[in-house]
JSON list of C-alpha atoms in Angstrom, two decimals:
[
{"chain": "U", "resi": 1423, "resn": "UNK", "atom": "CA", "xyz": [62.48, 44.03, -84.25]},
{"chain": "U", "resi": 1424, "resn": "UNK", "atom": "CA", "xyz": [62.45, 43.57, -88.14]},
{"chain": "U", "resi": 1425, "resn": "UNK", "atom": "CA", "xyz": [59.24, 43.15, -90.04]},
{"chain": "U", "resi": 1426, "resn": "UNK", "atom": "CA", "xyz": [59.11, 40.18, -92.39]},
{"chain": "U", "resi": 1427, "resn": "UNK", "atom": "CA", "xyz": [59.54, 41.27, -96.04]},
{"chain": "U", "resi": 1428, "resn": "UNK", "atom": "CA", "xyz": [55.73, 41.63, -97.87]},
{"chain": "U", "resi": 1429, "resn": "UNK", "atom": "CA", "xyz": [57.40, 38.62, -100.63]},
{"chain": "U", "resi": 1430, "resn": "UNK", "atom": "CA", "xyz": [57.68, 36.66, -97.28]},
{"chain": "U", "resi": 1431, "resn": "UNK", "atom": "CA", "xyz": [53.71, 36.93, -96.23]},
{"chain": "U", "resi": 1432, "resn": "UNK", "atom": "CA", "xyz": [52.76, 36.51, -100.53]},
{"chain": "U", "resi": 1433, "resn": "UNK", "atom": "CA", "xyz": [54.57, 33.28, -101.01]},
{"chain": "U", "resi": 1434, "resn": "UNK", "atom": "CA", "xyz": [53.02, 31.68, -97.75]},
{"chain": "U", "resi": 1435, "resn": "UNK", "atom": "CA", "xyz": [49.68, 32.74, -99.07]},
{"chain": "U", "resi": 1436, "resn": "UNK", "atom": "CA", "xyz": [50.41, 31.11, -102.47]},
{"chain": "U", "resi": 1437, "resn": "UNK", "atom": "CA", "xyz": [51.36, 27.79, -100.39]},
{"chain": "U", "resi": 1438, "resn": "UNK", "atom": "CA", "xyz": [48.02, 28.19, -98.88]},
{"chain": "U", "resi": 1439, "resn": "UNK", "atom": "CA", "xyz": [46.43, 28.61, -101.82]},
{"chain": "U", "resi": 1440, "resn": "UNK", "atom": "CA", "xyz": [48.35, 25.49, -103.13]},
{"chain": "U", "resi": 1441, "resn": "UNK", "atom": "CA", "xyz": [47.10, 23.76, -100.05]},
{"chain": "U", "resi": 1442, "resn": "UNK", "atom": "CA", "xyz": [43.77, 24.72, -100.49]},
{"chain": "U", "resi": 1443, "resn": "UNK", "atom": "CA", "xyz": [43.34, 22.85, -103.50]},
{"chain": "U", "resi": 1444, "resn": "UNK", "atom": "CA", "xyz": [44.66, 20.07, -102.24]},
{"chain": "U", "resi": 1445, "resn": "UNK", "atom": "CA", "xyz": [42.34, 19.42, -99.11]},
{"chain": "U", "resi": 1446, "resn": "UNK", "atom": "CA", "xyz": [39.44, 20.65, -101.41]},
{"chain": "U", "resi": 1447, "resn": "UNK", "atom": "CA", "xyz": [40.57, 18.20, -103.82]},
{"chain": "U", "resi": 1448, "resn": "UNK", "atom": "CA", "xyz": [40.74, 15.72, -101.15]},
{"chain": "U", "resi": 1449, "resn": "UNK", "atom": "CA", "xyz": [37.38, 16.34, -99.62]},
{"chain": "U", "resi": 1450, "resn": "UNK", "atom": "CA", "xyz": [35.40, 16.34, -103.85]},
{"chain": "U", "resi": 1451, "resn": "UNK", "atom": "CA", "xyz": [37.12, 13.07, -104.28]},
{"chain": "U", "resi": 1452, "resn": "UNK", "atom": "CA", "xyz": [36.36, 11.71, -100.51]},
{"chain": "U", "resi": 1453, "resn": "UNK", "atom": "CA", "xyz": [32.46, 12.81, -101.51]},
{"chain": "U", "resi": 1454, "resn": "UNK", "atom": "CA", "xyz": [32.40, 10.55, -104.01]},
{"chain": "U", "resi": 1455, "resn": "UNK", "atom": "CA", "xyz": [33.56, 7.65, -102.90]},
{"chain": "U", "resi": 1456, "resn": "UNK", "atom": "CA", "xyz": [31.79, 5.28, -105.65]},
{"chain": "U", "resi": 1457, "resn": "UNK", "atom": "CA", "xyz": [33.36, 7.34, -108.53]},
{"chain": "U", "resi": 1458, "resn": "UNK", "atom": "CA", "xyz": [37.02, 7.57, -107.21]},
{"chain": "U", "resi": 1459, "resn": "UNK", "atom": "CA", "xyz": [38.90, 6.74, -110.52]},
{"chain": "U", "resi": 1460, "resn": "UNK", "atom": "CA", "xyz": [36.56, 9.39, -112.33]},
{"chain": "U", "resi": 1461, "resn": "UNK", "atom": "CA", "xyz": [36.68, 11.33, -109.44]},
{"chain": "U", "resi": 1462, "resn": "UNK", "atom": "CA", "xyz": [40.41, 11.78, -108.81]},
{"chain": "U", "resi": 1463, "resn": "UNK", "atom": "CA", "xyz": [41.13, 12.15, -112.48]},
{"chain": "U", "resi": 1464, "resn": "UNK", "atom": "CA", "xyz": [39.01, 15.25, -112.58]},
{"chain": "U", "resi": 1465, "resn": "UNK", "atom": "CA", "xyz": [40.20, 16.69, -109.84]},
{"chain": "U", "resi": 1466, "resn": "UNK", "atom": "CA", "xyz": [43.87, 15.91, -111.06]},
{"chain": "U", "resi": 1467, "resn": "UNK", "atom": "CA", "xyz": [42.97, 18.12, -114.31]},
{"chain": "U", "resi": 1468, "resn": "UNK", "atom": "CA", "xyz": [40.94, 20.88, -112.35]},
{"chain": "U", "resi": 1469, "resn": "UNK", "atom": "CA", "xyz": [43.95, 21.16, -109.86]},
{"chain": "U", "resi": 1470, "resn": "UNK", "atom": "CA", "xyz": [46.46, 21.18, -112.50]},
{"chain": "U", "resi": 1471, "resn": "UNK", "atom": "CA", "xyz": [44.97, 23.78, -114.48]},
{"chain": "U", "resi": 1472, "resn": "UNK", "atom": "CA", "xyz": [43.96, 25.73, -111.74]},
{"chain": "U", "resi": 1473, "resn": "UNK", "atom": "CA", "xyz": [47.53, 25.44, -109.40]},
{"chain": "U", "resi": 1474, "resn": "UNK", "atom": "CA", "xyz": [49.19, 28.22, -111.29]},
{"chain": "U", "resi": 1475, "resn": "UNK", "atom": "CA", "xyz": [46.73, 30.68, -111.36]},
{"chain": "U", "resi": 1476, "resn": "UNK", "atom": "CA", "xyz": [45.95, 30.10, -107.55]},
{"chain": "U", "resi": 1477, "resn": "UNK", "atom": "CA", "xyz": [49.33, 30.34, -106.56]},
{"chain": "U", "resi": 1478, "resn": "UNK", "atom": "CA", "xyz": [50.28, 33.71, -108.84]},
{"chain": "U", "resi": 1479, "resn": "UNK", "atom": "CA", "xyz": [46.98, 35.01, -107.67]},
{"chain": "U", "resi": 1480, "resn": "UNK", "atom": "CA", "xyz": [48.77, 35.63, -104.12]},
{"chain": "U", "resi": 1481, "resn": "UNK", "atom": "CA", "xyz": [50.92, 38.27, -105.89]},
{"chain": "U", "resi": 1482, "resn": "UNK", "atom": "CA", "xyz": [48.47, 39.44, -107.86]},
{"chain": "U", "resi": 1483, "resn": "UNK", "atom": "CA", "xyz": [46.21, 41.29, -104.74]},
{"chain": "U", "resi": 1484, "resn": "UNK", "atom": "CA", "xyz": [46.35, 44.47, -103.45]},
{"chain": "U", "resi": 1485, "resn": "UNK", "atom": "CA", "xyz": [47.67, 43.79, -100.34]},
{"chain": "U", "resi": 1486, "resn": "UNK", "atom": "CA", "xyz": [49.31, 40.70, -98.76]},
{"chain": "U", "resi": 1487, "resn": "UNK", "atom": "CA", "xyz": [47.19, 40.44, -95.88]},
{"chain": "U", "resi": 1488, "resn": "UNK", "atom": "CA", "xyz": [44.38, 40.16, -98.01]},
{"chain": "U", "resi": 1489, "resn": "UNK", "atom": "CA", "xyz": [46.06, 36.75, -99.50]},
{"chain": "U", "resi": 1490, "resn": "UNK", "atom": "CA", "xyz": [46.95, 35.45, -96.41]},
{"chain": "U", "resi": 1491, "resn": "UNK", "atom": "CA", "xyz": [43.42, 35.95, -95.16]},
{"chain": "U", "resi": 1492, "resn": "UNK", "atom": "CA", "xyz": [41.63, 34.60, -98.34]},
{"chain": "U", "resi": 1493, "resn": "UNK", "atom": "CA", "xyz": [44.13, 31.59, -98.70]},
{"chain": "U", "resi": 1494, "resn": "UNK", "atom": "CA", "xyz": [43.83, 30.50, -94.58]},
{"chain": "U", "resi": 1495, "resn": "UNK", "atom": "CA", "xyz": [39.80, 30.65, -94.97]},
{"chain": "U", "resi": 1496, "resn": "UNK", "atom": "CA", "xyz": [39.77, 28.49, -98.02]},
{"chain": "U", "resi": 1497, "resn": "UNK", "atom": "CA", "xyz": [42.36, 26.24, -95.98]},
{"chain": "U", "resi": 1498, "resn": "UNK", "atom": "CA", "xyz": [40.46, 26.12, -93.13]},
{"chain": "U", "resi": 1499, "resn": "UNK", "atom": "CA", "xyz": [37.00, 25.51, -95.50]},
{"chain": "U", "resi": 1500, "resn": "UNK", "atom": "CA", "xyz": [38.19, 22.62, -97.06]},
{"chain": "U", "resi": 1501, "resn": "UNK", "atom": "CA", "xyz": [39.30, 20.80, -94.00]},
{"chain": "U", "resi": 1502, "resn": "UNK", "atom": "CA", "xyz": [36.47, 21.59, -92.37]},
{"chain": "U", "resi": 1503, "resn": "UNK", "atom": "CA", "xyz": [34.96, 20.20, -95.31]},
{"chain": "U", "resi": 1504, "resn": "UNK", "atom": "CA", "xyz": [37.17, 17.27, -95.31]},
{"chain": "U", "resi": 1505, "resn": "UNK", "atom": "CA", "xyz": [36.30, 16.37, -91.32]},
{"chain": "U", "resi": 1506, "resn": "UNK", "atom": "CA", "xyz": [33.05, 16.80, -91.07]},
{"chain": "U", "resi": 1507, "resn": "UNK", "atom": "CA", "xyz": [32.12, 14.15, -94.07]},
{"chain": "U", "resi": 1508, "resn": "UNK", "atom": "CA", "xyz": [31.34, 10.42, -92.89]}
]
């Protein structure tokens, strides 16, 4: 059996990295439901300036385990994050 390439396992942690921000994202602006237009414009400048630094940060660790691990915990964060709001 063939082991998947370490670029394989770094570029699915800097999609769920990418991801991350997104349901994050999704959860700050769901918080504040009465500012939405100020809400979603300031997460659409934190996510934009953070997105490339997130995603190259995947390549940037030691080890690529250690990026998929961080990247499915902030995942799974900010959708629990996301559900458990009213």
């Amino acid at each position: 059996m063939t082991s998947v390439p370490e670029y394989a396992h770094r570029l699915v942690a800097a999609l769920l990295c990418w991801l991350a921000l997104v349901v994050w994202g999704s959860a700050i602006v769901n918080f504040y439901p009465a500012l939405t237009d100020a809400a979603t414009q300031g997460y659409r400048a934190i996510a934009s300036a953070l997105a490339a630094p997130a995603m190259v940060w995947a390549f940037w660790v030691n080890t690529a385990r250690t990026a998929l691990v961080i990247g499915a915990a902030l995942v799974l964060c900010g959708g629990l994050l996301l559900v458990i709001q009213p």
